[in-house]
Amino acid sequence: MQISRKDFGPEFHWGVSTAAHQIEGGYSADGKGLSIWDVFSQKKKKILGNHHGNISCDFYNRYPEDIALMARLNISNYRFSIAWSRIFPSGSGPVNQKGIDFYNRLINLCLELDIQPWITLYHWDLPDTLEKKGGWTNREIIHWFSDYVACCIERFGDRVKHWIVLNEPMVFTGAGYFLGIHAPGKKGLSNFLSAAHHAAICQAEGGRIIKSLRGSCKVGTTFSYSHVEPFRNTEKDLIAAKKTDALLNRMFIEPLLGMGYPFREVRMLRKIENYYKQGDSARLAFEMDFLGLQNYTRELVRHAPFMPFVKARIIKASKRQVEHTLMDWEVYPPAIHHALLRWSKYKNVKEIIITENGAAFADICKAGTVSDYKRIQYLKDHIEQVLIAKREGVPVKGYFVWTLMDNFEWAEGFHPRFGLVYVNFETQERIIKDSGKWYGNFLRVSDHPAEPA
Ligand code: FCB
């Protein structure tokens, strides 16, 4: 199928996404406090190759060049996150004016170049001072987070129309507070359930605060979503898939939609009620203007009697010998279509934005060129699936590629390159990959002339 930008209509939001900790560097510049990722990455053997994000893409200093590059690629929406500890170095208390100044410069430059900023308030880099007090496991986080959100809306809400409260709560609570493989490296059920419940309250509370301070802003929040299927067509695998799906895909969206946590499928989740205070059930719900869907793959799941809680195990793509990316994520474009259809069946979902989709492949830079044809195919195939869903009536209103440029991929360090733009981390040189050129051409419209990339 030959697709063009026009098929999506003029109102569709096309963009790219990044996150502060993955690109900014400047980890202690201009009064910034340390975040849990700054601290976690200093520990041995937590990050592949012992990499860290201290400098990363040096976006903190090089943002003018990177935003100009974005404009050259005809990208008119930019989703980025604010590093909480640039604004409040200790998480709460006095504001760091220099941190505010940085985001003001960034926002103003975007607007000058006709790029709409979409700001994520929390993309995993909790101020370390707050982690020392328990971080997401401490219910006080609701106050800390509320103050931080209010401050950002007061300072930037006059120019920024789109706000995203949290990035993928399942991932930062699951990997960070249950498995211990992401910052802050905590483990166990009680850490996970308390962190998860507080995050679920914060996602709704954040929405309420933004709307009460600036009713004209559009507010949303994002969720990771991997389409889950049973490995074999057996009763046991079907049950395992159902449980995994409830945990991965339903645990945070459903309470927000007023449906509560999926207790029926995953019984251990009931223990989350130990962290309830009066009024929490109602507090979990909020009607967002849009929901951010972040999809990369599908998961096949089989029954595994010794796995705690869900008795299920994911069978990796490489084991199944199917096409996969450097993250060992299967390349399976229909997953995004399944996800969109499913979300559109929920009540109260007004608009869906694909806030992340993309792939890491082994890019090679030769004579100033990166011929990443696999990434181009991946993007085309996924965008096509989004169009199919849109034509079927799903209210999908935007698509953001993960990501503008190669960056610090959390526990995987700098190995997996997801960017449309190649970054040489030794010299900080940027080279537009063939996928970047392709996206730039795809986005070109006659009434928005731009030079060829
Ligand atoms: C998502 C994260 C994003 C990036 C991509 C590859 O889960 O939100 O920061 O790491 O995965």
Coordinates of C-alpha atoms and ligand atoms in Angstrom, one line a residue:
M1 CA 0.0 0.0 0.0
Q2 CA 1.4 3.4 -1.0
I3 CA 0.7 5.8 1.9
S4 CA 1.2 9.5 2.1
R5 CA 0.8 12.1 4.8
K6 CA -2.3 13.4 3.0
D7 CA -4.1 10.1 3.8
F8 CA -4.2 11.1 7.4
G9 CA -5.7 14.6 6.9
P10 CA -4.2 18.0 7.7
E11 CA -5.0 17.8 11.4
F12 CA -3.0 14.7 12.1
H13 CA 0.0 15.5 14.5
W14 CA 3.3 14.1 13.2
G15 CA 6.3 14.3 15.4
V16 CA 9.3 12.8 17.2
S17 CA 9.8 11.9 20.9
T18 CA 12.7 12.1 23.2
A19 CA 13.3 12.1 27.0
A20 CA 15.5 14.4 29.1
H21 CA 17.7 11.8 30.6
Q22 CA 18.3 10.1 27.3
I23 CA 19.6 13.1 25.5
E24 CA 20.4 16.1 27.6
G25 CA 23.6 15.3 29.4
G26 CA 24.6 18.3 31.6
Y27 CA 23.8 16.1 34.6
S28 CA 25.0 18.7 37.1
A29 CA 24.9 21.8 34.9
D30 CA 23.5 25.1 36.2
G31 CA 22.4 23.8 39.6
K32 CA 20.7 20.6 38.4
G33 CA 20.2 18.0 41.2
L34 CA 21.0 14.4 40.6
S35 CA 18.3 12.1 39.4
I36 CA 17.9 8.4 40.2
W37 CA 19.3 7.6 36.7
D38 CA 22.4 9.7 37.4
V39 CA 23.0 7.7 40.5
F40 CA 22.0 4.3 39.2
S41 CA 24.3 4.6 36.2
Q42 CA 27.3 5.2 38.4
K43 CA 26.9 1.8 40.0
K44 CA 28.9 -1.1 38.5
K45 CA 27.2 -3.5 36.1
K46 CA 23.8 -1.9 36.1
I47 CA 24.1 -0.5 32.6
L48 CA 25.5 -2.4 29.6
G49 CA 29.1 -1.4 29.1
N50 CA 28.9 0.7 32.3
H51 CA 27.6 3.6 30.1
H52 CA 26.0 6.6 31.7
G53 CA 24.0 9.6 30.6
N54 CA 26.3 12.3 32.0
I55 CA 27.0 13.8 28.6
S56 CA 24.8 11.6 26.2
C57 CA 23.9 13.7 23.1
D58 CA 24.8 16.9 25.0
F59 CA 21.4 18.3 24.0
Y60 CA 21.6 20.6 26.9
N61 CA 24.2 22.6 25.0
R62 CA 23.4 21.6 21.4
Y63 CA 19.7 21.9 21.4
P64 CA 19.7 24.9 18.9
E65 CA 21.4 22.7 16.3
D66 CA 19.1 19.7 17.0
I67 CA 15.9 21.7 16.8
A68 CA 17.1 23.2 13.5
L69 CA 17.7 19.7 12.3
M70 CA 14.2 18.8 13.2
A71 CA 12.8 21.8 11.3
R72 CA 14.8 20.7 8.3
L73 CA 13.1 17.3 8.5
N74 CA 9.7 19.0 8.4
I75 CA 8.9 17.7 11.9
S76 CA 6.2 20.0 13.4
N77 CA 5.6 18.4 16.8
Y78 CA 8.3 17.6 19.3
R79 CA 7.6 15.5 22.4
F80 CA 10.3 16.0 25.1
S81 CA 10.4 15.7 28.8
I82 CA 11.4 18.0 31.6
A83 CA 14.1 16.8 34.0
W84 CA 12.4 17.3 37.4
S85 CA 15.7 17.8 39.1
R86 CA 16.6 20.8 36.9
I87 CA 13.5 22.6 38.1
F88 CA 13.7 21.4 41.7
P89 CA 17.2 20.1 42.4
S90 CA 16.0 18.4 45.6
G91 CA 12.7 17.4 44.2
S92 CA 10.7 19.9 46.2
G93 CA 11.6 23.3 47.8
P94 CA 13.4 26.1 46.0
V95 CA 13.1 26.4 42.3
N96 CA 16.3 26.5 40.2
Q97 CA 15.8 29.5 37.9
K98 CA 18.5 28.3 35.5
G99 CA 16.6 25.1 34.9
I100 CA 13.5 27.1 34.1
D101 CA 15.5 29.3 31.8
F102 CA 16.8 26.3 29.8
Y103 CA 13.3 25.0 29.1
N104 CA 12.1 28.5 28.2
R105 CA 14.9 28.8 25.7
L106 CA 14.0 25.4 24.3
I107 CA 10.3 26.0 24.1
N108 CA 10.8 29.4 22.5
L109 CA 13.1 28.1 19.9
C110 CA 10.6 25.3 19.0
L111 CA 7.9 27.9 18.6
E112 CA 10.0 30.2 16.5
L113 CA 10.7 27.3 14.1
D114 CA 7.0 26.3 14.0
I115 CA 7.4 23.2 16.1
Q116 CA 4.8 22.5 18.7
P117 CA 6.2 21.3 22.0
W118 CA 4.5 18.4 23.7
I119 CA 5.9 18.1 27.2
T120 CA 6.1 14.9 29.3
L121 CA 6.4 15.8 32.9
Y122 CA 7.8 12.6 34.1
H123 CA 10.0 10.4 32.0
W124 CA 11.6 8.3 34.7
D125 CA 14.3 10.7 36.1
L126 CA 13.1 11.2 39.7
P127 CA 15.2 13.6 41.8
D128 CA 17.5 11.4 43.9
T129 CA 16.7 13.4 47.0
L130 CA 13.2 12.1 46.8
E131 CA 14.3 8.5 46.2
K132 CA 16.2 8.8 49.5
K133 CA 12.9 9.4 51.1
G134 CA 11.3 6.3 49.4
G135 CA 10.6 7.7 46.0
W136 CA 7.5 6.4 44.4
T137 CA 6.9 4.1 47.3
N138 CA 6.3 7.0 49.6
R139 CA 2.8 8.4 49.4
E140 CA 4.2 11.9 49.9
I141 CA 5.1 11.7 46.2
I142 CA 1.6 12.8 45.5
H143 CA 2.4 16.2 47.0
W144 CA 5.9 16.4 45.6
F145 CA 4.7 15.6 42.1
S146 CA 1.7 17.9 42.3
D147 CA 3.9 20.9 43.2
Y148 CA 6.3 20.1 40.4
V149 CA 3.4 19.8 37.9
A150 CA 1.9 23.1 39.1
C151 CA 5.2 24.8 38.8
C152 CA 5.7 23.6 35.2
I153 CA 2.2 24.7 34.1
E154 CA 2.6 28.1 35.7
R155 CA 6.0 28.7 34.1
F156 CA 5.5 27.1 30.6
G157 CA 1.7 26.6 30.2
D158 CA 1.3 30.0 28.4
R159 CA 3.1 28.6 25.4
V160 CA 2.9 24.8 25.6
K161 CA -0.5 23.5 24.6
H162 CA 0.0 19.7 25.0
W163 CA 1.0 18.1 28.3
I164 CA 1.7 14.4 29.1
V165 CA 1.7 13.5 32.7
L166 CA 3.6 10.2 32.9
N167 CA 5.7 8.1 30.6
E168 CA 4.9 4.4 30.8
P169 CA 4.1 3.8 34.5
M170 CA 4.1 0.1 34.1
V171 CA 7.8 0.2 32.9
F172 CA 9.2 2.5 35.5
T173 CA 7.4 0.8 38.4
G174 CA 7.9 -2.7 37.1
A175 CA 11.5 -2.4 36.0
G176 CA 12.5 0.1 38.7
Y177 CA 10.7 -1.1 41.8
F178 CA 9.9 -4.8 41.1
L179 CA 12.7 -6.3 39.0
G180 CA 15.4 -3.8 40.0
I181 CA 16.8 -3.6 36.5
H182 CA 16.1 0.1 36.0
A183 CA 16.6 3.0 38.5
P184 CA 16.3 3.1 41.4
G185 CA 17.0 -0.7 41.4
K186 CA 14.4 -1.7 44.0
K187 CA 12.9 -5.1 44.0
G188 CA 9.9 -7.0 45.4
L189 CA 6.1 -6.9 45.5
S190 CA 5.6 -4.3 48.2
N191 CA 7.9 -1.8 46.6
F192 CA 6.2 -2.4 43.3
L193 CA 2.6 -2.2 44.5
S194 CA 3.1 0.9 46.6
A195 CA 5.0 2.6 43.7
A196 CA 2.4 1.6 41.2
H197 CA -0.5 2.8 43.3
H198 CA 1.1 6.2 43.9
A199 CA 2.0 6.5 40.2
A200 CA -1.6 5.7 39.2
I201 CA -2.9 8.4 41.6
C202 CA -0.3 10.9 40.2
Q203 CA -1.3 10.3 36.6
A204 CA -4.9 11.3 37.4
E205 CA -3.9 14.0 39.8
G206 CA -1.5 15.5 37.3
G207 CA -4.3 15.7 34.8
R208 CA -6.6 17.5 37.3
I209 CA -3.9 20.0 38.2
I210 CA -3.1 20.9 34.6
K211 CA -6.8 21.4 33.8
S212 CA -7.5 23.4 36.8
L213 CA -4.6 25.8 36.2
R214 CA -5.0 26.0 32.4
G215 CA -8.2 24.6 31.1
S216 CA -7.2 25.4 27.5
C217 CA -4.3 23.0 27.6
K218 CA -4.7 19.5 26.2
V219 CA -3.7 16.8 28.7
G220 CA -2.8 13.2 28.2
T221 CA -0.6 10.5 29.6
T222 CA 1.2 7.5 28.0
F223 CA 1.2 3.7 28.4
S224 CA 3.4 1.0 27.0
Y225 CA 1.4 -1.6 25.1
S226 CA 2.6 -4.9 23.7
H227 CA 0.1 -7.0 22.0
V228 CA 0.0 -10.3 23.9
E229 CA -0.8 -13.7 22.4
P230 CA -0.6 -17.3 23.8
F231 CA 2.4 -19.3 22.5
R232 CA 0.3 -22.4 21.9
N233 CA -3.4 -22.7 21.6
T234 CA -3.8 -24.4 24.9
E235 CA -6.0 -23.6 27.9
K236 CA -2.9 -23.0 30.1
D237 CA -1.2 -20.7 27.6
L238 CA -4.4 -18.8 27.1
I239 CA -4.7 -18.1 30.8
A240 CA -1.0 -17.1 31.0
A241 CA -1.5 -14.7 28.1
K242 CA -4.6 -13.2 29.8
K243 CA -2.7 -12.6 33.0
T244 CA 0.3 -11.1 31.3
D245 CA -1.9 -8.8 29.2
A246 CA -3.7 -7.6 32.3
L247 CA -0.4 -6.7 34.0
L248 CA 1.4 -5.2 31.0
N249 CA -1.4 -3.5 29.2
R250 CA -4.3 -2.9 31.6
M251 CA -3.0 -2.2 35.0
F252 CA -2.6 1.6 34.6
I253 CA -5.1 2.6 31.8
E254 CA -8.1 0.9 33.4
P255 CA -8.0 2.7 36.8
L256 CA -7.6 6.0 34.9
L257 CA -10.7 5.1 32.9
G258 CA -12.6 4.5 36.1
M259 CA -12.5 0.7 35.8
G260 CA -10.2 0.0 38.7
Y261 CA -7.2 -2.4 38.6
P262 CA -7.6 -5.7 36.8
F263 CA -7.9 -7.8 40.0
R264 CA -9.8 -10.6 38.4
E265 CA -7.0 -11.7 36.1
V266 CA -4.1 -11.1 38.5
R267 CA -5.1 -11.9 42.0
M268 CA -1.9 -10.7 43.7
L269 CA -2.8 -7.2 42.5
R270 CA -5.5 -7.1 45.3
K271 CA -2.7 -6.5 47.7
I272 CA -2.4 -3.0 46.2
E273 CA -5.4 -2.2 48.4
N274 CA -3.1 -2.2 51.4
Y275 CA -1.9 1.2 50.1
Y276 CA -5.3 2.7 49.6
K277 CA -6.5 5.6 51.7
Q278 CA -10.0 6.8 51.8
G279 CA -11.2 8.2 48.5
D280 CA -8.5 6.6 46.4
S281 CA -10.8 4.6 44.2
A282 CA -12.3 7.8 42.8
R283 CA -9.0 9.6 42.8
L284 CA -7.6 7.1 40.3
A285 CA -9.9 8.2 37.6
F286 CA -9.6 11.2 35.3
E287 CA -10.9 12.0 31.8
M288 CA -7.8 12.8 29.7
D289 CA -8.1 14.7 26.4
F290 CA -5.9 12.1 24.8
L291 CA -4.1 8.9 25.6
G292 CA -0.6 8.2 24.4
L293 CA 0.0 4.7 23.0
Q294 CA 3.5 3.4 22.9
N295 CA 3.9 0.2 20.9
Y296 CA 7.0 -1.5 19.6
T297 CA 6.1 -5.2 19.4
R298 CA 4.0 -8.2 20.4
E299 CA 4.8 -10.8 23.1
L300 CA 4.0 -14.5 22.9
V301 CA 3.5 -16.0 26.4
R302 CA 3.4 -19.6 27.7
H303 CA 2.3 -21.2 30.9
A304 CA 5.2 -21.4 33.4
P305 CA 4.2 -23.0 36.7
F306 CA 7.2 -21.7 38.7
M307 CA 6.9 -18.1 37.8
P308 CA 5.5 -16.1 40.7
F309 CA 2.1 -14.3 40.5
V310 CA 1.3 -14.8 36.8
K311 CA 2.6 -18.3 36.1
A312 CA 3.7 -17.1 32.7
R313 CA 6.8 -16.6 30.7
I314 CA 7.5 -14.5 27.6
I315 CA 9.2 -16.4 24.7
K316 CA 11.8 -14.1 23.3
A317 CA 11.6 -13.3 19.5
S318 CA 15.2 -14.6 18.9
K319 CA 14.1 -18.0 20.4
R320 CA 11.1 -18.1 18.1
Q321 CA 13.4 -17.2 15.2
V322 CA 11.3 -14.4 13.9
E323 CA 12.5 -11.0 12.6
H324 CA 13.5 -8.9 15.6
T325 CA 15.3 -5.7 16.5
L326 CA 18.4 -5.2 18.6
M327 CA 16.2 -5.1 21.7
D328 CA 15.1 -8.6 20.8
W329 CA 11.6 -7.3 20.1
E330 CA 9.7 -9.0 17.3
V331 CA 9.0 -6.8 14.3
Y332 CA 5.2 -7.3 14.1
P333 CA 3.3 -4.2 12.7
P334 CA -0.2 -5.6 13.2
A335 CA 0.4 -5.2 17.0
I336 CA -0.2 -1.4 16.7
H337 CA -3.5 -2.0 14.9
H338 CA -4.6 -4.5 17.6
A339 CA -3.7 -2.0 20.3
L340 CA -5.6 0.9 18.6
L341 CA -8.7 -1.2 18.1
R342 CA -8.7 -2.4 21.6
W343 CA -8.3 1.1 23.1
S344 CA -11.0 2.5 20.9
K345 CA -13.5 0.0 22.5
Y346 CA -12.9 1.5 26.0
K347 CA -15.5 4.0 27.0
N348 CA -14.1 7.6 27.7
V349 CA -11.2 7.4 25.3
K350 CA -11.5 10.6 23.3
E351 CA -8.3 10.7 21.2
I352 CA -5.3 8.4 20.9
I353 CA -1.9 9.6 19.9
I354 CA 0.9 7.2 19.1
T355 CA 3.5 8.9 21.3
E356 CA 6.2 6.3 20.6
N357 CA 7.0 3.8 17.9
G358 CA 10.3 2.9 16.4
A359 CA 13.1 0.4 16.2
A360 CA 16.8 -0.2 17.0
F361 CA 18.9 -1.9 14.3
A362 CA 22.7 -2.3 13.9
D363 CA 23.3 1.0 12.0
I364 CA 26.6 1.4 10.3
C365 CA 27.8 4.8 9.3
K366 CA 29.9 4.6 6.1
A367 CA 31.2 7.7 4.3
G368 CA 28.7 9.9 6.0
T369 CA 25.7 7.7 5.2
V370 CA 23.6 5.4 7.2
S371 CA 21.5 3.1 5.0
D372 CA 18.9 1.9 7.6
Y373 CA 16.4 0.4 5.2
K374 CA 15.0 -1.9 7.9
R375 CA 14.0 1.1 10.0
I376 CA 12.3 2.7 7.0
Q377 CA 10.4 -0.5 6.4
Y378 CA 9.5 -0.7 10.1
L379 CA 8.1 2.8 10.1
K380 CA 6.2 2.5 6.8
D381 CA 4.6 -0.8 8.0
H382 CA 3.6 0.6 11.3
I383 CA 2.2 3.9 9.9
E384 CA 0.2 1.8 7.4
Q385 CA -1.4 -0.1 10.3
V386 CA -2.2 3.2 12.0
L387 CA -3.9 4.3 8.8
I388 CA -5.9 1.1 8.6
A389 CA -7.2 1.6 12.2
K390 CA -8.0 5.3 11.4
R391 CA -10.0 4.3 8.4
E392 CA -11.9 1.8 10.6
G393 CA -13.0 4.7 12.8
V394 CA -10.4 4.6 15.6
P395 CA -9.9 8.2 16.9
V396 CA -6.1 8.2 16.3
K397 CA -4.8 11.7 15.9
G398 CA -1.1 11.6 15.8
Y399 CA 2.1 9.6 15.4
F400 CA 5.5 10.3 17.0
V401 CA 8.6 8.3 16.1
W402 CA 10.9 7.2 18.8
T403 CA 13.3 8.9 18.4
L404 CA 15.0 11.9 16.9
M405 CA 18.5 10.8 17.4
D406 CA 20.5 7.9 18.9
N407 CA 20.7 8.2 22.7
F408 CA 21.1 6.6 26.1
E409 CA 18.8 3.6 26.0
W410 CA 18.5 3.1 29.8
A411 CA 20.0 -0.2 31.0
E412 CA 21.1 -1.0 27.4
G413 CA 23.4 2.1 27.4
F414 CA 24.3 3.5 23.9
H415 CA 24.2 0.1 22.1
P416 CA 20.7 0.1 20.6
R417 CA 20.4 3.0 18.2
F418 CA 16.8 4.1 17.7
G419 CA 17.4 7.5 16.0
L420 CA 16.4 9.0 12.7
V421 CA 19.7 10.8 13.2
Y422 CA 22.9 9.0 13.8
V423 CA 25.0 10.4 16.7
N424 CA 28.8 9.9 16.9
F425 CA 29.2 9.9 20.7
E426 CA 32.9 10.7 20.5
T427 CA 32.5 13.8 18.4
Q428 CA 28.8 14.6 18.9
E429 CA 28.5 14.8 15.1
R430 CA 24.9 14.2 13.8
I431 CA 24.3 12.4 10.5
I432 CA 20.8 12.1 9.2
K433 CA 20.1 8.5 8.5
D434 CA 18.2 7.4 5.4
S435 CA 15.2 6.9 7.6
G436 CA 15.4 10.5 8.7
K437 CA 15.5 11.6 5.1
W438 CA 12.6 9.3 4.4
Y439 CA 10.5 10.7 7.3
G440 CA 11.4 14.3 6.2
N441 CA 10.2 13.6 2.7
F442 CA 7.1 11.8 3.9
L443 CA 6.2 14.9 6.1
R444 CA 6.8 17.4 3.3
V445 CA 3.7 19.2 2.3
S446 CA 3.4 21.8 -0.4
D447 CA 2.1 24.5 2.0
H448 CA 5.0 23.9 4.4
P449 CA 7.9 24.2 2.1
A450 CA 11.3 23.0 3.3
E451 CA 14.6 22.3 1.8
P452 CA 15.2 18.6 1.1
A453 CA 17.1 16.9 3.9
Ligands
FCB1 C1 10.2 3.2 25.8 C2 10.6 4.4 26.6 C3 11.6 5.3 25.8 C4 12.6 4.4 25.0 C5 11.9 3.4 24.2 C6 12.8 2.5 23.3 O1 9.7 2.2 26.7 O2 9.5 5.2 26.9 O3 12.2 6.1 26.7 O4 13.5 3.9 25.8 O5 11.1 2.5 25.0

